[in-house]
Coordinates of C-alpha atoms in Angstrom, one line a residue:
M1 CA -34.4 36.4 3.4
A2 CA -32.1 36.8 5.9
P3 CA -32.0 40.4 6.4
Y4 CA -27.7 39.8 7.3
G5 CA -26.7 38.1 4.7
S6 CA -25.2 34.5 3.9
S7 CA -21.7 36.0 5.5
S8 CA -23.5 36.8 8.8
P9 CA -24.1 33.1 9.4
L10 CA -25.1 34.0 13.5
H11 CA -26.8 36.7 13.3
N12 CA -29.2 34.4 10.8
A13 CA -29.2 32.0 13.6
A14 CA -30.8 33.7 16.2
Q15 CA -33.0 35.9 13.3
V16 CA -34.5 32.6 13.1
L17 CA -34.8 31.8 15.9
L18 CA -36.9 34.4 17.5
R19 CA -39.3 33.4 14.8
A20 CA -39.7 30.0 15.9
L21 CA -40.3 31.0 18.7
D22 CA -42.8 33.0 18.0
L23 CA -44.5 30.4 15.4
R24 CA -45.2 28.1 18.8
G25 CA -46.1 31.0 20.5
L26 CA -43.7 30.9 22.5
E27 CA -41.7 34.2 24.5
P28 CA -38.0 34.4 23.6
P29 CA -35.9 35.2 27.6
L30 CA -34.2 39.0 27.1
G31 CA -30.5 38.8 25.2
A32 CA -31.6 36.9 23.0
S33 CA -32.4 39.4 19.9
P34 CA -30.1 39.0 17.8
S35 CA -29.7 42.6 17.8
L36 CA -28.1 42.1 21.2
L37 CA -25.3 40.0 20.1
T38 CA -23.2 42.2 19.3
P39 CA -20.8 41.8 22.3
H40 CA -20.2 37.9 21.5
V41 CA -20.8 38.4 17.7
G42 CA -19.3 41.0 15.5
P43 CA -17.3 40.3 11.2
E44 CA -14.5 38.1 13.6
E45 CA -16.5 35.9 14.4
E46 CA -19.0 35.7 11.8
A47 CA -15.9 35.6 9.1
R48 CA -14.2 32.6 11.0
L49 CA -17.5 30.4 11.1
V50 CA -18.1 30.9 7.6
T51 CA -14.7 29.9 6.6
L52 CA -14.7 26.8 8.4
A53 CA -18.7 25.9 6.7
T54 CA -16.5 26.3 3.8
R55 CA -14.0 24.3 4.4
L56 CA -15.4 21.4 5.6
G57 CA -17.9 21.8 2.9
L58 CA -20.9 22.6 4.8
D59 CA -24.6 23.4 2.4
E60 CA -27.3 26.6 3.9
L61 CA -29.3 23.8 6.0
E62 CA -25.6 22.4 7.8
T63 CA -24.5 25.9 8.4
A64 CA -27.4 27.0 9.9
I65 CA -27.3 24.2 12.5
L66 CA -24.2 24.3 13.4
A67 CA -23.6 28.0 13.8
T68 CA -27.0 27.8 15.8
S69 CA -25.1 25.5 18.2
V70 CA -22.1 27.5 18.5
L71 CA -24.9 30.7 19.6
V72 CA -25.8 28.5 21.7
E73 CA -22.3 28.5 23.4
L74 CA -21.1 31.4 22.5
V75 CA -24.4 33.4 24.0
P76 CA -25.7 32.3 27.4
P77 CA -29.6 34.3 26.5
V78 CA -30.2 32.3 23.0
G79 CA -29.7 29.1 25.4
E80 CA -32.1 29.5 26.4
A81 CA -34.4 30.6 24.6
V82 CA -33.1 26.9 22.5
A83 CA -33.9 25.3 26.2
V84 CA -37.8 27.4 25.6
L85 CA -37.9 25.9 22.5
A86 CA -36.9 22.2 23.3
E87 CA -38.9 22.4 26.3
G88 CA -36.2 21.9 28.7
A89 CA -35.2 18.1 27.4
A90 CA -32.1 19.5 27.4
G91 CA -31.7 22.6 29.0
P92 CA -29.1 25.0 27.6
L93 CA -27.8 23.4 24.5
P94 CA -29.7 22.4 21.4
T95 CA -31.8 19.1 20.8
P96 CA -32.8 17.5 16.5
W97 CA -36.9 18.2 17.3
A98 CA -35.6 21.8 18.4
L99 CA -33.7 22.1 16.0
E100 CA -35.7 20.8 12.8
L101 CA -38.4 23.5 14.5
I102 CA -35.5 26.3 13.3
A103 CA -35.2 25.0 10.6
A104 CA -38.8 24.7 9.6
A105 CA -38.9 28.8 10.5
D106 CA -36.6 28.1 7.4
G107 CA -38.1 26.9 5.3
H108 CA -36.9 23.7 5.4
A109 CA -38.6 20.2 6.0
P110 CA -38.0 18.3 8.5
V111 CA -36.9 15.3 7.3
A112 CA -33.8 17.4 6.0
C113 CA -33.6 18.4 9.1
R114 CA -33.2 15.3 10.6
E115 CA -31.4 14.2 7.2
A116 CA -27.7 17.0 8.2
L117 CA -28.2 15.2 11.7
A118 CA -27.3 12.4 10.4
G119 CA -24.0 10.4 11.6
T120 CA -22.9 9.9 8.1
G121 CA -24.3 13.3 7.8
T122 CA -20.8 16.2 7.1
L123 CA -21.9 17.5 10.8
R124 CA -20.7 14.6 12.6
A125 CA -19.3 13.3 10.6
T126 CA -16.9 15.7 11.1
G127 CA -16.9 15.9 14.1
A128 CA -18.1 19.5 15.1
L129 CA -21.6 17.4 16.4
R130 CA -22.4 15.1 18.5
I131 CA -25.2 13.3 19.9
P132 CA -24.7 10.8 22.8
P133 CA -26.9 7.6 23.2
A134 CA -30.2 8.6 24.2
H135 CA -33.5 6.8 23.6
T136 CA -34.9 9.0 22.1
F137 CA -33.1 10.2 18.9
S138 CA -34.7 13.7 18.9
G139 CA -34.1 14.5 22.6
S140 CA -30.6 13.8 23.0
P141 CA -28.9 17.3 22.8
I142 CA -26.6 18.2 20.3
V143 CA -22.9 18.9 21.9
L144 CA -20.2 21.6 19.8
A145 CA -17.1 20.0 19.7
R146 CA -14.8 22.4 21.7
A147 CA -12.3 22.3 18.3
V148 CA -15.7 24.5 16.7
G149 CA -15.9 26.7 18.9
D150 CA -12.3 27.5 19.9
A151 CA -12.1 28.0 15.8
V152 CA -14.8 30.5 15.8
R153 CA -13.6 32.6 18.9
G154 CA -10.5 32.5 17.5
S155 CA -9.0 31.3 20.0
T156 CA -5.1 29.8 20.6
S157 CA -5.3 28.8 24.6
A158 CA -6.4 25.7 23.6
D159 CA -4.3 24.1 20.5
P160 CA -5.9 20.5 19.0
V161 CA -2.4 20.0 19.5
G162 CA -2.2 19.2 22.8
R163 CA -5.2 16.8 22.8
A164 CA -5.4 14.6 19.3
A165 CA -1.3 15.0 19.2
L166 CA -1.2 16.2 15.8
V167 CA 2.1 16.8 14.0
R168 CA 2.0 19.8 11.2
V169 CA 4.0 19.0 8.2
D170 CA 5.2 21.4 5.7
P171 CA 5.2 21.0 1.9
P172 CA 8.9 19.7 1.2
G173 CA 11.7 21.7 -1.0
A174 CA 12.2 20.1 -4.1
A175 CA 14.8 18.3 -2.7
F176 CA 12.5 15.9 -1.6
G177 CA 12.5 14.7 -4.8
R178 CA 9.5 11.7 -6.4
T179 CA 7.5 14.4 -7.7
A180 CA 5.1 11.8 -10.2
V181 CA 4.8 9.9 -6.6
A182 CA 3.0 12.9 -5.5
E183 CA 1.2 13.8 -8.6
H184 CA 0.3 10.4 -8.9
L185 CA -0.6 10.4 -4.9
R186 CA -3.1 13.8 -6.0
D187 CA -4.9 13.2 -8.5
L188 CA -6.1 9.5 -6.6
L189 CA -7.5 12.4 -3.6
A190 CA -9.0 14.0 -6.6
E191 CA -10.9 11.0 -7.8
R192 CA -11.5 8.8 -4.9
E193 CA -14.7 7.2 -4.9
N194 CA -16.2 7.7 -1.4
D195 CA -16.4 3.9 -0.7
T196 CA -11.9 3.9 -0.8
T197 CA -8.9 4.5 1.1
V198 CA -6.2 5.3 0.1
V199 CA -3.3 4.3 1.8
V200 CA 0.5 5.7 1.4
R201 CA 2.8 2.8 3.2
G202 CA 6.5 4.0 3.3
A203 CA 9.3 6.4 6.1
E204 CA 8.2 9.2 4.2
A205 CA 4.2 9.5 3.9
D206 CA 3.8 12.3 6.2
R207 CA 6.4 13.5 3.5
L208 CA 4.7 12.6 0.3
C209 CA 0.7 13.8 1.7
A210 CA 2.5 16.6 2.4
A211 CA 4.0 17.2 -0.7
A212 CA 0.3 16.6 -2.4
T213 CA -1.3 19.2 -1.4
P214 CA -0.4 22.4 -0.9
G215 CA -1.2 22.6 2.9
G216 CA 0.9 20.4 4.1
A217 CA -0.2 17.0 6.1
L218 CA -1.7 16.6 9.4
V219 CA -0.5 13.6 10.8
A220 CA -2.6 11.9 14.1
V221 CA -2.3 9.0 16.5
A222 CA -5.2 7.1 16.1
D223 CA -5.1 6.3 19.1
T224 CA -5.5 10.1 21.0
L225 CA -8.4 10.0 18.0
A226 CA -10.6 7.0 20.2
D227 CA -13.0 9.4 21.3
G228 CA -15.1 12.2 19.4
E229 CA -13.1 14.9 20.6
G230 CA -10.4 14.2 19.6
L231 CA -11.9 13.3 16.4
A232 CA -12.7 16.3 15.8
D233 CA -9.7 18.2 16.6
F234 CA -7.6 16.3 14.3
S235 CA -10.7 17.2 11.2
I236 CA -11.7 20.6 12.6
A237 CA -8.1 21.3 12.5
A238 CA -7.4 19.4 8.9
A239 CA -10.3 21.8 7.4
L240 CA -9.5 25.2 8.2
E241 CA -5.9 25.1 7.8
G242 CA -6.2 23.6 3.8
R243 CA -4.2 19.8 5.2
L244 CA -5.0 16.5 4.4
P245 CA -5.0 14.5 7.5
V246 CA -3.1 11.6 7.8
V247 CA -3.5 8.5 10.5
R248 CA -0.6 6.6 11.9
G249 CA -0.7 3.9 14.2
L250 CA -4.6 1.5 13.3
G251 CA -2.5 -1.4 13.9
A252 CA -1.3 -0.3 18.0
L253 CA -5.1 0.4 18.8
P254 CA -6.8 -2.0 21.5
V255 CA -8.7 -5.1 19.7
D256 CA -11.2 -4.7 21.1
R257 CA -12.7 -1.8 20.1
R258 CA -10.4 -1.4 17.2
E259 CA -12.9 -2.7 14.5
S260 CA -15.3 0.8 15.7
V261 CA -12.5 3.4 16.3
V262 CA -11.0 2.2 12.1
R263 CA -14.1 2.6 11.8
Q264 CA -15.7 5.7 12.4
I265 CA -12.0 6.6 11.9
L266 CA -11.4 6.4 8.0
H267 CA -15.5 8.1 7.5
A268 CA -14.5 11.2 8.9
T269 CA -14.3 14.7 6.8
P270 CA -12.9 15.3 5.7
R271 CA -11.6 11.7 4.8
P272 CA -8.3 10.6 6.1
V273 CA -5.2 9.7 4.0
V274 CA -4.2 6.1 6.1
W275 CA -0.1 6.1 6.7
E276 CA 0.8 2.1 7.1
R277 CA 4.2 1.1 8.4
G278 CA 3.7 -2.6 9.5
G279 CA 2.0 -5.0 8.9
D280 CA -0.3 -5.1 11.7
D281 CA -1.5 -1.9 10.2
A282 CA -2.2 -3.6 6.6
A283 CA -5.1 -6.6 8.5
V284 CA -6.8 -3.7 10.0
L285 CA -8.4 -2.2 7.3
G286 CA -10.6 -6.0 6.9
D287 CA -12.6 -5.8 3.4
Q288 CA -11.9 -1.5 2.8
T289 CA -11.6 -0.4 -1.0
V290 CA -7.5 0.4 -0.4
V291 CA -5.6 1.9 -3.1
R292 CA -1.8 1.5 -1.7
V293 CA 0.7 4.2 -2.7
P294 CA 4.3 2.6 -2.2
I295 CA 7.2 5.6 -1.2
P296 CA 10.1 4.7 -3.2
A297 CA 13.8 5.2 -1.9
M298 CA 15.4 8.1 -3.3
G299 CA 17.7 7.7 -6.3
V300 CA 21.4 8.0 -5.8
E301 CA 20.5 11.2 -8.4
E302 CA 17.7 12.2 -6.2
A303 CA 19.3 11.7 -2.9
T304 CA 22.6 13.3 -4.6
R305 CA 20.4 16.8 -4.9
A306 CA 19.3 16.3 -1.0
W307 CA 22.7 16.1 -0.1
C308 CA 23.6 19.1 -1.5
D309 CA 20.3 21.0 0.2
A310 CA 21.5 19.8 2.6
T311 CA 24.6 21.1 3.1
G312 CA 24.9 24.6 1.2
G313 CA 26.2 22.1 -1.9
T314 CA 29.9 20.6 0.0
T315 CA 31.8 18.5 -2.8
A316 CA 31.6 15.5 0.1
A317 CA 27.2 15.5 -0.6
G318 CA 28.4 12.7 -3.5
E319 CA 30.7 10.0 -1.2
V320 CA 26.9 9.7 1.1
A321 CA 24.4 9.8 -1.6
H322 CA 24.9 5.6 -1.9
L323 CA 23.3 5.8 0.9
R324 CA 19.3 4.6 1.6
L325 CA 18.4 7.8 4.2
T326 CA 15.3 9.7 3.8
Y327 CA 14.9 13.3 2.8
D328 CA 14.5 14.5 7.0
E329 CA 16.9 11.7 8.0
I330 CA 19.3 14.0 5.3
R331 CA 18.6 16.8 7.6
Q332 CA 18.7 15.4 10.6
A333 CA 22.3 13.7 9.6
V334 CA 23.2 16.6 8.2
R335 CA 22.4 18.6 11.3
V336 CA 24.6 16.5 13.6
A337 CA 28.0 16.6 11.3
R338 CA 27.4 20.2 11.5
A339 CA 27.4 20.0 15.4
G340 CA 30.5 18.1 15.1
A341 CA 32.5 19.9 13.3
R342 CA 34.4 22.7 13.9
E343 CA 33.4 26.0 13.4
G344 CA 34.6 27.2 10.3
S345 CA 35.9 23.8 8.9
P346 CA 33.2 22.1 5.8
I347 CA 31.8 19.1 6.9
T348 CA 34.1 16.6 5.7
G349 CA 32.4 13.3 4.6
R350 CA 33.8 10.9 7.4
A351 CA 31.7 13.0 9.5
L352 CA 28.0 13.0 7.6
R353 CA 29.0 9.0 6.8
S354 CA 29.5 8.6 10.4
A355 CA 26.3 10.6 11.2
A356 CA 24.2 8.9 8.5
T357 CA 25.7 4.9 9.1
A358 CA 24.0 6.0 13.2
I359 CA 20.6 7.5 12.6
S360 CA 20.1 5.6 9.9
S361 CA 20.8 1.9 12.3
R362 CA 18.6 3.5 15.6
G363 CA 16.0 1.8 16.7
L364 CA 16.9 -1.7 15.8
D365 CA 19.4 -1.8 18.5
S366 CA 16.4 -2.9 21.3
L367 CA 15.1 -5.5 18.6
A368 CA 18.3 -7.1 17.0
E369 CA 22.5 -7.5 18.1
T370 CA 25.2 -5.2 16.6
L371 CA 27.3 -7.0 14.6
P372 CA 31.1 -5.0 14.4
R373 CA 32.1 -4.8 10.7
G374 CA 34.5 -7.2 9.7
P375 CA 38.3 -7.0 8.7
R376 CA 38.1 -6.7 4.4
W377 CA 36.9 -10.0 2.1
E378 CA 41.2 -9.9 1.3
D379 CA 42.2 -10.2 5.0
I380 CA 39.9 -13.6 5.4
V381 CA 40.4 -16.9 4.0
L382 CA 37.2 -19.1 2.2
A383 CA 36.5 -21.7 -0.2
P384 CA 36.5 -20.7 -3.8
R385 CA 32.8 -22.5 -4.7
T386 CA 31.7 -20.1 -1.2
Q387 CA 33.5 -17.0 -2.3
D388 CA 31.0 -17.1 -5.7
G389 CA 28.4 -16.8 -3.9
L390 CA 29.7 -13.6 -2.5
R391 CA 30.4 -12.2 -4.7
A392 CA 26.5 -12.0 -5.3
V393 CA 25.0 -10.4 -2.3
D394 CA 28.8 -8.4 -2.9
A395 CA 27.4 -7.1 -5.8
F396 CA 24.4 -6.4 -4.4
L397 CA 24.8 -4.1 -1.4
R398 CA 27.5 -2.0 -3.5
N399 CA 25.9 -1.6 -6.4
H400 CA 21.6 -1.1 -5.0
D401 CA 21.5 1.6 -6.6
R402 CA 22.3 1.9 -8.9
L403 CA 20.9 -0.9 -10.3
R404 CA 17.1 -0.2 -8.9
S405 CA 16.7 1.8 -11.9
T406 CA 17.9 -1.1 -14.4
P407 CA 15.1 -2.9 -15.9
A408 CA 16.0 -6.1 -14.4
Y409 CA 15.3 -5.3 -10.7
D410 CA 11.7 -4.3 -11.7
R411 CA 11.3 -7.6 -13.4
Y412 CA 13.5 -10.0 -10.7
F413 CA 13.1 -7.8 -7.6
A414 CA 9.3 -6.2 -8.2
G415 CA 10.7 -3.2 -5.3
R416 CA 11.9 -6.2 -2.5
G417 CA 15.6 -6.6 -2.2
L418 CA 18.1 -9.6 -2.1
T419 CA 17.1 -13.4 -0.1
A420 CA 20.6 -14.8 1.3
L421 CA 20.9 -18.8 3.3
F422 CA 24.8 -19.2 4.1
A423 CA 24.5 -22.7 4.9
G424 CA 27.9 -24.5 6.7
P425 CA 29.0 -26.5 10.0
P426 CA 29.1 -23.5 13.3
G427 CA 32.8 -22.1 13.0
T428 CA 33.2 -21.6 8.3
G429 CA 32.7 -17.8 9.3
K430 CA 28.9 -17.6 7.6
T431 CA 28.3 -14.7 10.6
L432 CA 31.4 -13.2 9.9
A433 CA 31.0 -13.0 5.8
A434 CA 27.7 -11.4 7.0
R435 CA 30.5 -9.2 9.3
V436 CA 32.2 -8.2 5.3
A437 CA 30.3 -7.6 3.8
A438 CA 28.0 -5.2 5.3
G439 CA 31.4 -3.3 5.9
E440 CA 32.7 -3.4 2.0
A441 CA 29.2 -1.1 1.2
D442 CA 29.6 0.9 4.6
R443 CA 26.5 -0.7 6.2
D444 CA 25.6 -1.3 9.7
V445 CA 24.6 -5.8 9.9
F446 CA 22.3 -6.9 12.7
R447 CA 22.0 -10.6 14.4
V448 CA 18.8 -12.2 14.9
D449 CA 18.3 -15.0 16.7
L450 CA 15.5 -17.2 15.7
S451 CA 15.4 -19.9 17.9
T452 CA 14.8 -16.4 20.7
L453 CA 12.5 -15.5 18.4
Y454 CA 10.6 -18.3 18.2
S455 CA 7.7 -18.8 19.8
R456 CA 4.3 -20.9 19.9
W457 CA 2.4 -18.3 21.4
V458 CA -0.9 -16.3 18.9
G459 CA 0.9 -13.6 17.1
E460 CA 3.6 -13.1 20.0
M461 CA 6.2 -13.9 16.6
E462 CA 4.2 -12.0 14.4
K463 CA 5.0 -9.0 16.7
Q464 CA 8.1 -8.7 17.4
L465 CA 8.8 -9.4 13.5
D466 CA 7.4 -6.4 12.7
R467 CA 8.9 -3.6 15.4
L468 CA 11.3 -5.1 13.4
F469 CA 11.2 -5.4 10.6
A470 CA 8.9 -1.9 10.7
A471 CA 12.5 -0.4 11.9
A472 CA 14.8 -1.9 9.4
D473 CA 12.5 -0.7 7.0
G474 CA 14.4 2.0 4.5
T475 CA 17.6 1.9 6.7
N476 CA 20.7 0.4 4.7
S477 CA 20.9 -2.3 7.2
V478 CA 21.5 -5.8 6.6
L479 CA 19.5 -8.2 8.7
F480 CA 20.8 -11.2 9.8
F481 CA 18.6 -13.8 11.0
D482 CA 20.6 -17.0 12.9
E483 CA 19.7 -20.4 13.2
A484 CA 16.9 -19.7 10.7
D485 CA 16.1 -24.3 10.4
V486 CA 14.3 -23.1 14.0
V487 CA 12.0 -21.3 11.2
F488 CA 12.1 -23.4 7.6
G489 CA 13.0 -26.6 9.7
K490 CA 10.9 -29.5 6.9
R491 CA 7.2 -29.1 7.6
G492 CA 6.7 -32.3 10.3
D493 CA 9.6 -32.6 11.8
A494 CA 9.5 -30.7 14.5
G495 CA 6.1 -31.0 17.3
D496 CA 3.4 -32.3 17.6
G497 CA 1.9 -32.2 14.1
G498 CA -1.3 -30.0 16.1
A499 CA -2.4 -26.8 16.2
A500 CA 0.8 -25.0 17.8
D501 CA 2.8 -26.4 14.9
R502 CA 0.4 -24.8 12.4
Y503 CA 0.9 -21.8 14.6
A504 CA 4.5 -22.0 14.4
N505 CA 3.7 -22.2 9.9
L506 CA 1.8 -19.4 10.5
G507 CA 4.6 -17.1 11.9
T508 CA 6.9 -18.8 9.0
A509 CA 4.7 -17.5 6.5
Y510 CA 4.2 -14.5 8.2
L511 CA 8.2 -14.4 8.4
L512 CA 8.7 -15.1 4.1
Q513 CA 5.9 -12.2 3.7
R514 CA 7.9 -9.6 5.3
I515 CA 10.9 -10.7 4.3
E516 CA 10.1 -10.4 0.2
T517 CA 9.0 -6.8 0.8
F518 CA 11.4 -5.8 2.4
D519 CA 13.5 -3.6 0.3
G520 CA 17.7 -4.7 1.7
V521 CA 19.2 -7.4 2.3
V522 CA 18.6 -10.5 4.2
I523 CA 20.8 -12.8 5.3
L524 CA 18.9 -16.4 6.9
A525 CA 22.2 -18.5 8.1
T526 CA 21.5 -22.8 8.9
N527 CA 23.9 -25.0 10.9
F528 CA 21.7 -27.9 9.2
L529 CA 21.2 -27.5 4.6
S530 CA 19.2 -31.2 4.8
N531 CA 16.9 -29.8 7.7
V532 CA 15.9 -26.5 5.7
D533 CA 11.9 -27.0 3.8
P534 CA 12.5 -26.7 -0.1
A535 CA 10.0 -25.3 0.0
F536 CA 11.7 -22.1 1.5
M537 CA 14.6 -22.8 -0.4
R538 CA 12.7 -21.8 -4.2
R539 CA 12.3 -18.1 -2.0
V540 CA 16.2 -18.0 -1.3
D541 CA 18.0 -15.5 -3.8
V542 CA 21.1 -16.7 -3.8
L543 CA 22.5 -19.4 -1.3
V544 CA 26.3 -19.5 -0.1
D545 CA 28.1 -23.1 0.0
F546 CA 30.3 -22.5 4.0
P547 CA 31.9 -26.7 3.6
E548 CA 34.5 -27.1 6.0
P549 CA 38.0 -26.2 5.3
D550 CA 39.8 -28.9 4.0
A551 CA 43.9 -29.3 4.9
A552 CA 45.1 -26.5 1.9
T553 CA 42.5 -24.4 3.7
R554 CA 42.5 -24.7 7.4
L555 CA 46.3 -24.3 6.7
R556 CA 45.4 -20.5 5.6
L557 CA 43.9 -20.9 8.2
W558 CA 46.1 -21.8 10.4
S559 CA 48.6 -19.6 8.9
Q560 CA 46.9 -15.6 9.3
M561 CA 45.8 -16.5 12.6
L562 CA 48.9 -17.1 13.7
D563 CA 51.1 -14.6 11.7
G564 CA 47.9 -12.0 13.1
A565 CA 48.7 -13.2 16.6
G566 CA 52.1 -11.8 16.4
I567 CA 53.6 -15.9 16.6
D568 CA 55.8 -15.4 12.9
D569 CA 58.5 -18.8 14.5
L570 CA 57.1 -21.5 15.1
P571 CA 58.6 -24.4 12.9
A572 CA 56.4 -24.0 9.8
E573 CA 56.3 -27.8 9.4
D574 CA 54.6 -28.4 12.6
V575 CA 52.1 -25.9 11.5
A576 CA 51.2 -27.4 8.2
M577 CA 50.4 -31.1 9.6
I578 CA 48.9 -29.7 12.0
A579 CA 46.9 -28.1 10.0
E580 CA 46.9 -31.6 7.7
R581 CA 45.7 -34.1 11.0
F582 CA 43.3 -31.9 12.6
E583 CA 40.3 -31.0 10.9
L584 CA 38.8 -27.7 13.0
T585 CA 37.0 -25.0 11.3
G586 CA 37.8 -21.7 11.1
G587 CA 36.3 -20.4 14.5
S588 CA 37.7 -23.4 16.2
I589 CA 41.5 -22.6 15.0
R590 CA 41.0 -19.4 16.5
N591 CA 39.7 -20.5 19.5
C592 CA 42.9 -22.8 20.2
V593 CA 45.1 -19.5 19.3
V594 CA 43.9 -18.0 22.0
A595 CA 44.5 -20.3 23.3
A596 CA 47.6 -20.9 23.3
V597 CA 48.6 -17.1 23.3
L598 CA 46.5 -17.2 27.0
F599 CA 48.6 -20.5 27.9
A600 CA 52.3 -18.9 27.0
A601 CA 51.1 -15.3 29.6
D602 CA 50.8 -17.3 31.9
E603 CA 54.1 -19.1 31.5
G604 CA 56.4 -16.0 30.8
R605 CA 57.2 -17.6 27.1
R606 CA 57.0 -17.4 24.0
V607 CA 53.7 -19.9 22.3
E608 CA 55.3 -22.8 21.2
T609 CA 54.0 -26.1 19.5
L610 CA 53.3 -27.7 22.7
G611 CA 51.3 -24.8 22.9
L612 CA 48.8 -25.0 20.5
M613 CA 48.8 -29.3 21.2
R614 CA 47.4 -28.3 24.4
A615 CA 44.6 -25.5 22.8
I616 CA 43.8 -27.8 20.1
A617 CA 42.9 -30.7 22.7
L618 CA 41.3 -28.8 24.5
E619 CA 38.9 -28.0 21.1
H620 CA 38.8 -31.7 20.9
R621 CA 36.4 -31.8 24.4
K622 CA 35.0 -29.2 24.0
L623 CA 33.9 -29.9 20.8
G624 CA 33.1 -33.4 22.0
R625 CA 36.4 -35.7 20.5
L626 CA 38.6 -37.8 22.0
V627 CA 42.7 -36.5 22.0
L628 CA 44.3 -39.2 20.7
A629 CA 48.0 -40.8 20.7
A630 CA 47.4 -41.7 17.2
D631 CA 46.5 -38.0 16.4
F632 CA 49.2 -36.0 19.0
G633 CA 51.8 -38.4 19.0
A634 CA 55.1 -37.8 20.5
Y635 CA 52.9 -34.5 22.3
H636 CA 50.0 -36.9 23.7
R637 CA 52.1 -38.0 26.9
L638 CA 52.9 -34.5 27.5
L639 CA 49.7 -33.3 27.0
P640 CA 47.5 -32.8 30.5
G641 CA 45.0 -35.6 31.2
S642 CA 46.7 -37.2 28.6
A643 CA 47.0 -40.7 31.4
E644 CA 43.2 -40.4 31.3
A645 CA 43.5 -40.1 28.0
H646 CA 45.5 -43.4 27.6
G647 CA 42.6 -44.8 29.8

């Protein structure tokens, strides 16, 4: 038995090395004796190695192998002794053959040493030891990870954070909520099989993992772990600090080495949890045995507690509890609102809402157009059947958090949001209605033109959509997709039916998949409902029809827009005649009012009926319609270009 005991693995390793040399009839170099290790190895180094071995889960032989490798780095004469034993095969570095001789001197069978050094063994799975490819395994040099040497020395000069971009996440406070989900994750981690990968999906995966582990979480970007040193830094730091290792960004790995890197990461020890943010991350996992843990957004009660905790109990917390922000975003919004408040003044609900809205929608600005919030419902003119459909969308937006706690939501929505289709000719108010609905619910609306997003390059559309939904996930924003018939048109209506169309169908299927897993409101708009594939219509929760306005609706539109422009002295019979005679949409009526105001300003007079007729004629020409005397009556001959119109 070694005289130093299990608490002195480094001194034990030096003694066993000398025994191995003696058994081979070899003389040790000066300085390799355990009694001469004191300047390099003391109780602190021994204790750090014992701690590391315990947290990595090493057995007695694995600890002895690691101790020998550490000694080679800490004490140069030990490296010289190993070189003598290995007959100089790898210089001062140990080789599998040399370690087998050392293990045999301590009573271990050579096969046990080879198993400890196998690629699936803990020493190499953690990255603590690496064996570069060589012609013969037995003569390959064994390389100690920098993180191990740093840990045993107690060095802080080479913090792994700088090498592997590690982020430490401490357990959140009780205000984080989601206690049941954190307990479920904790149970999964304790009971999972060796070949099972736990995947946590959502914007707050790092916080949930930290809540499920007493020591918190350690998060790394997959690309920084692609080399052996980065993975070793990650695994060893997690083990030493007692943190749960979490990997994000698997989908961003280069395609040419993705499979090998993912396999290496997922089989590391301790086995990391995967943070899944988008479709690319899920696809990379392939045929892995996966258990997914989705993170629900905070309910209103949990959000209220989080806002109160972050603000110190302000009464304004109740005004923003309905906004869907993460735990970290709530705290950041409070810091922003507090920075903008006067010193000594309480934070107002308005300041919190402003900060929360800005933080919630960041990241979407570069991917979609932010639409201005519209007027109120009572300020716009819509057909009765349009209003009925919009009431359903409006109710979902305003009551989303309350609905989430009802059995009907779990049964019929199953964790997804609401999909609405706005259908009608151009200018009938589809975009305006989306702005109003979002604004009434205190949400931003982001417009995405599917005709520009559509691509026949394989995978390009999917990448754009993945970025979009990843940015929108967990926010309070409404996604408004224009030109939906470009993607959801009837199959066979466009294209040659060949490979390009098949790729387009893949993009359509992917968009459907992302819409159905998006826990928010998606509004799709089309000018041509008849062009939309009936198969897609079955996925729509609410269809809102925007018909061309009838005469009565047109009169309301003209009256409202003229009043809004300060034009209140036109003869009522003229306005009624215009509404009856000219079949224009709300968008076209707006254009006419704007043009009439411009004409009047240029001529230095108030808007008159003739100016309005000129504006209508201009809009007719833009729409490709004829400017006929039968429509314009006595005003026709006064219009610019009337002779041309007669001709």
